Amino acid sequence: MNRRVVYTRGGSPADVLTVIEEPEPAAPGRGQVLIRTTAFPVHPGDLQAIEAYPGEAADPVTPGIEATGVVEAIGPGARLAPGVEVGGHVTVFPQQGAWSQWLVADAEAVVAVPETLPDAVAAQMLTNPLTAVMLRRAAQEHLAFGYDGVLVQTAAGSSVGRLMTGVSQFHNFGLINVVRSERGAAELRKRFPDVRVVATEARCGRAAQAVPGRAGRGDGTAGLGR
């Protein structure tokens, strides 16, 4: 039996999502891989797509674009990435309708991941790093950032936020991380002790004090939210 999350109209995900059951997929076709899903992420973009879906769907729509799982079968003529084999741990992206127990994916979208990598990490291995790269490029191209500006990142405790912090350290960006709570700020400080963190529970004035010597010179600050 295959269970998958579906919706037939746009709206709040809590109101329009449901789970249906159906037979398991047949054997994969040419160039395809059959995957038994073990985890899939819920990206903000997935939820936005559900809310923005126009009209009524003729057939149930399954959200999601990324998942991880175990290869159960490989179709003929499949061009496989190194390490992709029956019984192996893999991640697939892009994969429309990833919120499903079973997936039939194009082999070229499937990559192997180490067995020691937790499913919760493997399931976010492709979309989030691409998002972090896009954010870095947007920051570098922003006129307010320039060569000596400060990047202010909101929602810095998210998966993408943590990746962006690592990217900023590697590229030597001036960075201030903004999170909601002092608890979240403490967790980020422990992970990235050299990066300034401001909790919105604290006074807003602390953001200006986080990088002394820059704000007073009128350096630009580019804000990027996630």
Short mmCIF file of the C-alpha atoms (twelve columns), coordinates in Angstrom:
data_MODEL
# 
_entry.id   MODEL 
# 
loop_
_atom_site.group_PDB 
_atom_site.id 
_atom_site.type_symbol 
_atom_site.label_atom_id 
_atom_site.label_alt_id 
_atom_site.label_comp_id 
_atom_site.label_asym_id 
_atom_site.label_seq_id 
_atom_site.Cartn_x 
_atom_site.Cartn_y 
_atom_site.Cartn_z 
_atom_site.pdbx_PDB_model_num 
ATOM 1   C CA . MET A 1   0.000   0.000  0.000   1 
ATOM 2   C CA . ASN A 2   1.180   3.510  -0.829  1 
ATOM 3   C CA . ARG A 3   0.113   6.461  1.262   1 
ATOM 4   C CA . ARG A 4   0.596   9.994  -0.022  1 
ATOM 5   C CA . VAL A 5   -0.328  13.487 1.094   1 
ATOM 6   C CA . VAL A 6   -2.638  15.275 -1.344  1 
ATOM 7   C CA . TYR A 7   -4.828  18.328 -1.851  1 
ATOM 8   C CA . THR A 8   -7.426  19.264 -4.464  1 
ATOM 9   C CA . ARG A 9   -7.764  23.000 -3.844  1 
ATOM 10  C CA . GLY A 10  -5.647  25.861 -2.602  1 
ATOM 11  C CA . GLY A 11  -5.798  27.104 0.958   1 
ATOM 12  C CA . SER A 12  -4.193  26.748 4.356   1 
ATOM 13  C CA . PRO A 13  -2.290  23.430 4.384   1 
ATOM 14  C CA . ALA A 14  -3.904  22.534 7.717   1 
ATOM 15  C CA . ASP A 15  -7.323  22.768 6.048   1 
ATOM 16  C CA . VAL A 16  -6.764  21.258 2.598   1 
ATOM 17  C CA . LEU A 17  -4.206  18.471 3.046   1 
ATOM 18  C CA . THR A 18  -5.266  14.874 3.515   1 
ATOM 19  C CA . VAL A 19  -3.741  11.382 3.172   1 
ATOM 20  C CA . ILE A 20  -4.954  8.828  0.650   1 
ATOM 21  C CA . GLU A 21  -4.057  5.161  0.197   1 
ATOM 22  C CA . GLU A 22  -3.510  3.444  -3.133  1 
ATOM 23  C CA . PRO A 23  -1.642  0.420  -4.543  1 
ATOM 24  C CA . GLU A 24  2.138   0.521  -4.567  1 
ATOM 25  C CA . PRO A 25  3.738   1.651  -7.842  1 
ATOM 26  C CA . ALA A 26  4.486   -0.923 -10.480 1 
ATOM 27  C CA . ALA A 27  8.047   -1.767 -11.447 1 
ATOM 28  C CA . PRO A 28  10.000  1.285  -12.620 1 
ATOM 29  C CA . GLY A 29  10.084  1.969  -16.334 1 
ATOM 30  C CA . ARG A 30  13.047  2.611  -18.554 1 
ATOM 31  C CA . GLY A 31  15.462  5.105  -17.003 1 
ATOM 32  C CA . GLN A 32  13.574  5.135  -13.692 1 
ATOM 33  C CA . VAL A 33  14.239  4.158  -10.078 1 
ATOM 34  C CA . LEU A 34  11.688  2.959  -7.518  1 
ATOM 35  C CA . ILE A 35  12.325  4.461  -4.071  1 
ATOM 36  C CA . ARG A 36  10.751  3.632  -0.724  1 
ATOM 37  C CA . THR A 37  10.643  7.004  1.006   1 
ATOM 38  C CA . THR A 38  11.986  7.276  4.543   1 
ATOM 39  C CA . ALA A 39  11.813  11.082 4.950   1 
ATOM 40  C CA . PHE A 40  10.854  14.218 3.066   1 
ATOM 41  C CA . PRO A 41  11.226  17.877 4.057   1 
ATOM 42  C CA . VAL A 42  8.446   20.446 4.320   1 
ATOM 43  C CA . HIS A 43  9.902   23.525 2.658   1 
ATOM 44  C CA . PRO A 44  8.232   26.951 2.982   1 
ATOM 45  C CA . GLY A 45  7.883   26.932 -0.800  1 
ATOM 46  C CA . ASP A 46  5.849   23.705 -0.595  1 
ATOM 47  C CA . LEU A 47  3.374   25.356 1.756   1 
ATOM 48  C CA . GLN A 48  3.187   28.502 -0.368  1 
ATOM 49  C CA . ALA A 49  2.407   26.404 -3.439  1 
ATOM 50  C CA . ILE A 50  -0.467  24.727 -1.602  1 
ATOM 51  C CA . GLU A 51  -1.902  28.043 -0.467  1 
ATOM 52  C CA . ALA A 52  -1.603  29.585 -3.932  1 
ATOM 53  C CA . TYR A 53  -3.016  26.662 -5.922  1 
ATOM 54  C CA . PRO A 54  -5.680  28.034 -8.285  1 
ATOM 55  C CA . GLY A 55  -9.147  26.547 -8.561  1 
ATOM 56  C CA . GLU A 56  -10.036 22.886 -8.068  1 
ATOM 57  C CA . ALA A 57  -7.754  20.038 -9.179  1 
ATOM 58  C CA . ALA A 58  -9.250  17.305 -11.345 1 
ATOM 59  C CA . ASP A 59  -6.998  14.770 -9.617  1 
ATOM 60  C CA . PRO A 60  -5.384  14.908 -6.158  1 
ATOM 61  C CA . VAL A 61  -2.095  16.817 -6.172  1 
ATOM 62  C CA . THR A 62  0.854   15.628 -4.059  1 
ATOM 63  C CA . PRO A 63  3.216   18.361 -2.783  1 
ATOM 64  C CA . GLY A 64  6.960   18.187 -2.320  1 
ATOM 65  C CA . ILE A 65  10.050  18.345 -4.517  1 
ATOM 66  C CA . GLU A 66  12.658  16.388 -2.540  1 
ATOM 67  C CA . ALA A 67  12.926  13.175 -0.516  1 
ATOM 68  C CA . THR A 68  15.311  10.509 0.704   1 
ATOM 69  C CA . GLY A 69  14.820  6.784  0.884   1 
ATOM 70  C CA . VAL A 70  15.947  3.308  -0.165  1 
ATOM 71  C CA . VAL A 71  16.197  2.041  -3.744  1 
ATOM 72  C CA . GLU A 72  13.852  -0.932 -4.192  1 
ATOM 73  C CA . ALA A 73  14.189  -1.459 -7.962  1 
ATOM 74  C CA . ILE A 74  15.978  -0.002 -10.970 1 
ATOM 75  C CA . GLY A 75  14.443  0.099  -14.439 1 
ATOM 76  C CA . PRO A 76  16.239  -0.902 -17.640 1 
ATOM 77  C CA . GLY A 77  18.575  1.594  -19.251 1 
ATOM 78  C CA . ALA A 78  18.855  3.745  -16.130 1 
ATOM 79  C CA . ARG A 79  21.867  6.067  -16.069 1 
ATOM 80  C CA . LEU A 80  22.890  5.863  -12.418 1 
ATOM 81  C CA . ALA A 81  25.052  8.174  -10.347 1 
ATOM 82  C CA . PRO A 82  27.943  6.474  -8.501  1 
ATOM 83  C CA . GLY A 83  26.743  4.454  -5.515  1 
ATOM 84  C CA . VAL A 84  23.081  4.217  -6.582  1 
ATOM 85  C CA . GLU A 85  22.079  0.554  -6.275  1 
ATOM 86  C CA . VAL A 86  19.227  -1.601 -5.034  1 
ATOM 87  C CA . GLY A 87  19.107  -1.372 -1.251  1 
ATOM 88  C CA . GLY A 88  21.161  1.817  -1.222  1 
ATOM 89  C CA . HIS A 89  20.336  5.046  0.594   1 
ATOM 90  C CA . VAL A 90  19.552  7.886  -1.852  1 
ATOM 91  C CA . THR A 91  18.140  11.378 -2.200  1 
ATOM 92  C CA . VAL A 92  16.100  12.565 -5.174  1 
ATOM 93  C CA . PHE A 93  15.665  16.150 -6.425  1 
ATOM 94  C CA . PRO A 94  13.746  17.549 -8.179  1 
ATOM 95  C CA . GLN A 95  10.878  15.137 -7.654  1 
ATOM 96  C CA . GLN A 96  7.355   16.471 -7.981  1 
ATOM 97  C CA . GLY A 97  4.993   14.799 -5.523  1 
ATOM 98  C CA . ALA A 98  7.690   13.800 -3.043  1 
ATOM 99  C CA . TRP A 99  5.310   13.586 -0.060  1 
ATOM 100 C CA . SER A 100 4.621   9.937  -0.737  1 
ATOM 101 C CA . GLN A 101 5.641   6.547  0.688   1 
ATOM 102 C CA . TRP A 102 6.815   5.327  -2.726  1 
ATOM 103 C CA . LEU A 103 8.374   7.314  -5.557  1 
ATOM 104 C CA . VAL A 104 9.156   6.475  -9.159  1 
ATOM 105 C CA . ALA A 105 11.917  8.917  -10.075 1 
ATOM 106 C CA . ASP A 106 14.074  9.649  -13.100 1 
ATOM 107 C CA . ALA A 107 17.393  7.935  -12.439 1 
ATOM 108 C CA . GLU A 108 19.362  11.073 -13.347 1 
ATOM 109 C CA . ALA A 109 17.736  12.941 -10.419 1 
ATOM 110 C CA . VAL A 110 18.835  10.325 -7.854  1 
ATOM 111 C CA . VAL A 111 22.099  10.557 -5.896  1 
ATOM 112 C CA . ALA A 112 23.557  8.212  -3.291  1 
ATOM 113 C CA . VAL A 113 24.049  9.374  0.295   1 
ATOM 114 C CA . PRO A 114 26.086  7.726  3.080   1 
ATOM 115 C CA . GLU A 115 24.238  5.211  5.233   1 
ATOM 116 C CA . THR A 116 25.506  7.093  8.296   1 
ATOM 117 C CA . LEU A 117 23.757  10.313 7.240   1 
ATOM 118 C CA . PRO A 118 20.462  10.757 9.149   1 
ATOM 119 C CA . ASP A 119 17.339  10.800 6.994   1 
ATOM 120 C CA . ALA A 120 16.368  14.236 8.291   1 
ATOM 121 C CA . VAL A 121 19.651  15.625 6.931   1 
ATOM 122 C CA . ALA A 122 19.714  13.639 3.694   1 
ATOM 123 C CA . ALA A 123 16.181  14.753 2.823   1 
ATOM 124 C CA . GLN A 124 17.327  18.401 2.796   1 
ATOM 125 C CA . MET A 125 20.667  17.802 1.143   1 
ATOM 126 C CA . LEU A 126 19.962  19.408 -2.233  1 
ATOM 127 C CA . THR A 127 17.320  22.156 -2.069  1 
ATOM 128 C CA . ASN A 128 18.694  24.001 0.959   1 
ATOM 129 C CA . PRO A 129 22.318  24.239 -0.235  1 
ATOM 130 C CA . LEU A 130 21.098  25.571 -3.601  1 
ATOM 131 C CA . THR A 131 19.018  28.159 -1.744  1 
ATOM 132 C CA . ALA A 132 22.037  29.202 0.324   1 
ATOM 133 C CA . VAL A 133 24.106  29.656 -2.847  1 
ATOM 134 C CA . MET A 134 21.364  31.841 -4.349  1 
ATOM 135 C CA . LEU A 135 21.247  33.955 -1.192  1 
ATOM 136 C CA . ARG A 136 25.014  34.425 -1.256  1 
ATOM 137 C CA . ARG A 137 24.897  35.584 -4.873  1 
ATOM 138 C CA . ALA A 138 22.009  37.937 -4.132  1 
ATOM 139 C CA . ALA A 139 23.962  39.443 -1.232  1 
ATOM 140 C CA . GLN A 140 27.096  39.931 -3.304  1 
ATOM 141 C CA . GLU A 141 25.129  41.632 -6.083  1 
ATOM 142 C CA . HIS A 142 23.170  43.919 -3.735  1 
ATOM 143 C CA . LEU A 143 24.316  47.519 -4.086  1 
ATOM 144 C CA . ALA A 144 23.893  48.135 -0.358  1 
ATOM 145 C CA . PHE A 145 26.286  45.332 0.532   1 
ATOM 146 C CA . GLY A 146 29.277  46.356 -1.547  1 
ATOM 147 C CA . TYR A 147 32.778  45.262 -0.560  1 
ATOM 148 C CA . ASP A 148 32.673  46.217 3.104   1 
ATOM 149 C CA . GLY A 149 29.004  45.976 4.021   1 
ATOM 150 C CA . VAL A 150 27.214  43.876 6.609   1 
ATOM 151 C CA . LEU A 151 24.773  41.125 5.781   1 
ATOM 152 C CA . VAL A 152 21.797  40.893 8.158   1 
ATOM 153 C CA . GLN A 153 20.111  37.503 8.026   1 
ATOM 154 C CA . THR A 154 16.699  36.907 9.565   1 
ATOM 155 C CA . ALA A 155 15.433  33.449 10.548  1 
ATOM 156 C CA . ALA A 156 19.084  32.535 10.967  1 
ATOM 157 C CA . GLY A 157 18.318  29.428 13.009  1 
ATOM 158 C CA . SER A 158 16.682  27.672 10.045  1 
ATOM 159 C CA . SER A 159 18.500  25.020 8.026   1 
ATOM 160 C CA . VAL A 160 19.154  27.499 5.217   1 
ATOM 161 C CA . GLY A 161 20.169  30.135 7.754   1 
ATOM 162 C CA . ARG A 162 22.814  27.883 9.278   1 
ATOM 163 C CA . LEU A 163 24.113  26.992 5.827   1 
ATOM 164 C CA . MET A 164 24.255  30.671 4.919   1 
ATOM 165 C CA . THR A 165 26.251  31.390 8.074   1 
ATOM 166 C CA . GLY A 166 28.804  28.765 7.099   1 
ATOM 167 C CA . VAL A 167 28.966  30.180 3.564   1 
ATOM 168 C CA . SER A 168 29.441  33.701 4.919   1 
ATOM 169 C CA . GLN A 169 32.313  32.592 7.131   1 
ATOM 170 C CA . PHE A 170 33.976  30.824 4.201   1 
ATOM 171 C CA . HIS A 171 33.681  33.928 2.014   1 
ATOM 172 C CA . ASN A 172 34.553  36.307 4.881   1 
ATOM 173 C CA . PHE A 173 31.279  38.263 4.831   1 
ATOM 174 C CA . GLY A 174 30.392  40.624 7.656   1 
ATOM 175 C CA . LEU A 175 27.301  38.964 9.125   1 
ATOM 176 C CA . ILE A 176 24.687  39.580 11.823  1 
ATOM 177 C CA . ASN A 177 22.275  36.722 12.492  1 
ATOM 178 C CA . VAL A 178 18.790  37.586 13.767  1 
ATOM 179 C CA . VAL A 179 16.642  34.993 15.538  1 
ATOM 180 C CA . ARG A 180 13.453  35.125 17.542  1 
ATOM 181 C CA . SER A 181 14.523  33.921 20.973  1 
ATOM 182 C CA . GLU A 182 17.508  34.074 23.277  1 
ATOM 183 C CA . ARG A 183 17.499  30.290 23.338  1 
ATOM 184 C CA . GLY A 184 17.876  30.202 19.563  1 
ATOM 185 C CA . ALA A 185 20.606  32.815 19.771  1 
ATOM 186 C CA . ALA A 186 22.501  30.726 22.314  1 
ATOM 187 C CA . GLU A 187 22.355  27.679 20.045  1 
ATOM 188 C CA . LEU A 188 23.752  29.666 17.115  1 
ATOM 189 C CA . ARG A 189 26.508  31.188 19.241  1 
ATOM 190 C CA . LYS A 190 27.551  27.704 20.295  1 
ATOM 191 C CA . ARG A 191 27.657  26.502 16.684  1 
ATOM 192 C CA . PHE A 192 29.219  29.690 15.248  1 
ATOM 193 C CA . PRO A 193 31.099  31.404 18.097  1 
ATOM 194 C CA . ASP A 194 32.701  34.001 15.780  1 
ATOM 195 C CA . VAL A 195 29.408  35.271 14.308  1 
ATOM 196 C CA . ARG A 196 27.285  37.938 15.982  1 
ATOM 197 C CA . VAL A 197 23.701  36.955 16.878  1 
ATOM 198 C CA . VAL A 198 20.792  39.184 17.915  1 
ATOM 199 C CA . ALA A 199 17.520  37.907 19.381  1 
ATOM 200 C CA . THR A 200 14.402  39.945 18.592  1 
ATOM 201 C CA . GLU A 201 13.369  39.518 22.215  1 
ATOM 202 C CA . ALA A 202 16.226  41.874 23.003  1 
ATOM 203 C CA . ARG A 203 16.318  45.586 22.268  1 
ATOM 204 C CA . CYS A 204 16.674  46.416 18.573  1 
ATOM 205 C CA . GLY A 205 19.567  48.693 19.416  1 
ATOM 206 C CA . ARG A 206 21.821  45.676 19.944  1 
ATOM 207 C CA . ALA A 207 21.896  45.097 16.174  1 
ATOM 208 C CA . ALA A 208 23.673  48.406 15.640  1 
ATOM 209 C CA . GLN A 209 26.200  47.500 18.333  1 
ATOM 210 C CA . ALA A 210 26.917  44.051 16.907  1 
ATOM 211 C CA . VAL A 211 29.549  45.310 14.453  1 
ATOM 212 C CA . PRO A 212 31.193  48.350 16.058  1 
ATOM 213 C CA . GLY A 213 33.133  50.584 13.721  1 
ATOM 214 C CA . ARG A 214 31.030  49.774 10.655  1 
ATOM 215 C CA . ALA A 215 27.631  51.343 11.271  1 
ATOM 216 C CA . GLY A 216 29.168  54.704 12.096  1 
ATOM 217 C CA . ARG A 217 30.852  54.848 8.683   1 
ATOM 218 C CA . GLY A 218 27.567  54.484 6.867   1 
ATOM 219 C CA . ASP A 219 28.262  51.014 5.479   1 
ATOM 220 C CA . GLY A 220 25.302  49.418 3.777   1 
ATOM 221 C CA . THR A 221 23.306  46.587 5.233   1 
ATOM 222 C CA . ALA A 222 21.513  44.119 3.003   1 
ATOM 223 C CA . GLY A 223 18.631  42.289 4.671   1 
ATOM 224 C CA . LEU A 224 17.755  38.806 3.485   1 
ATOM 225 C CA . GLY A 225 14.845  36.891 4.986   1 
ATOM 226 C CA . ARG A 226 13.989  33.217 4.796   1 
# 
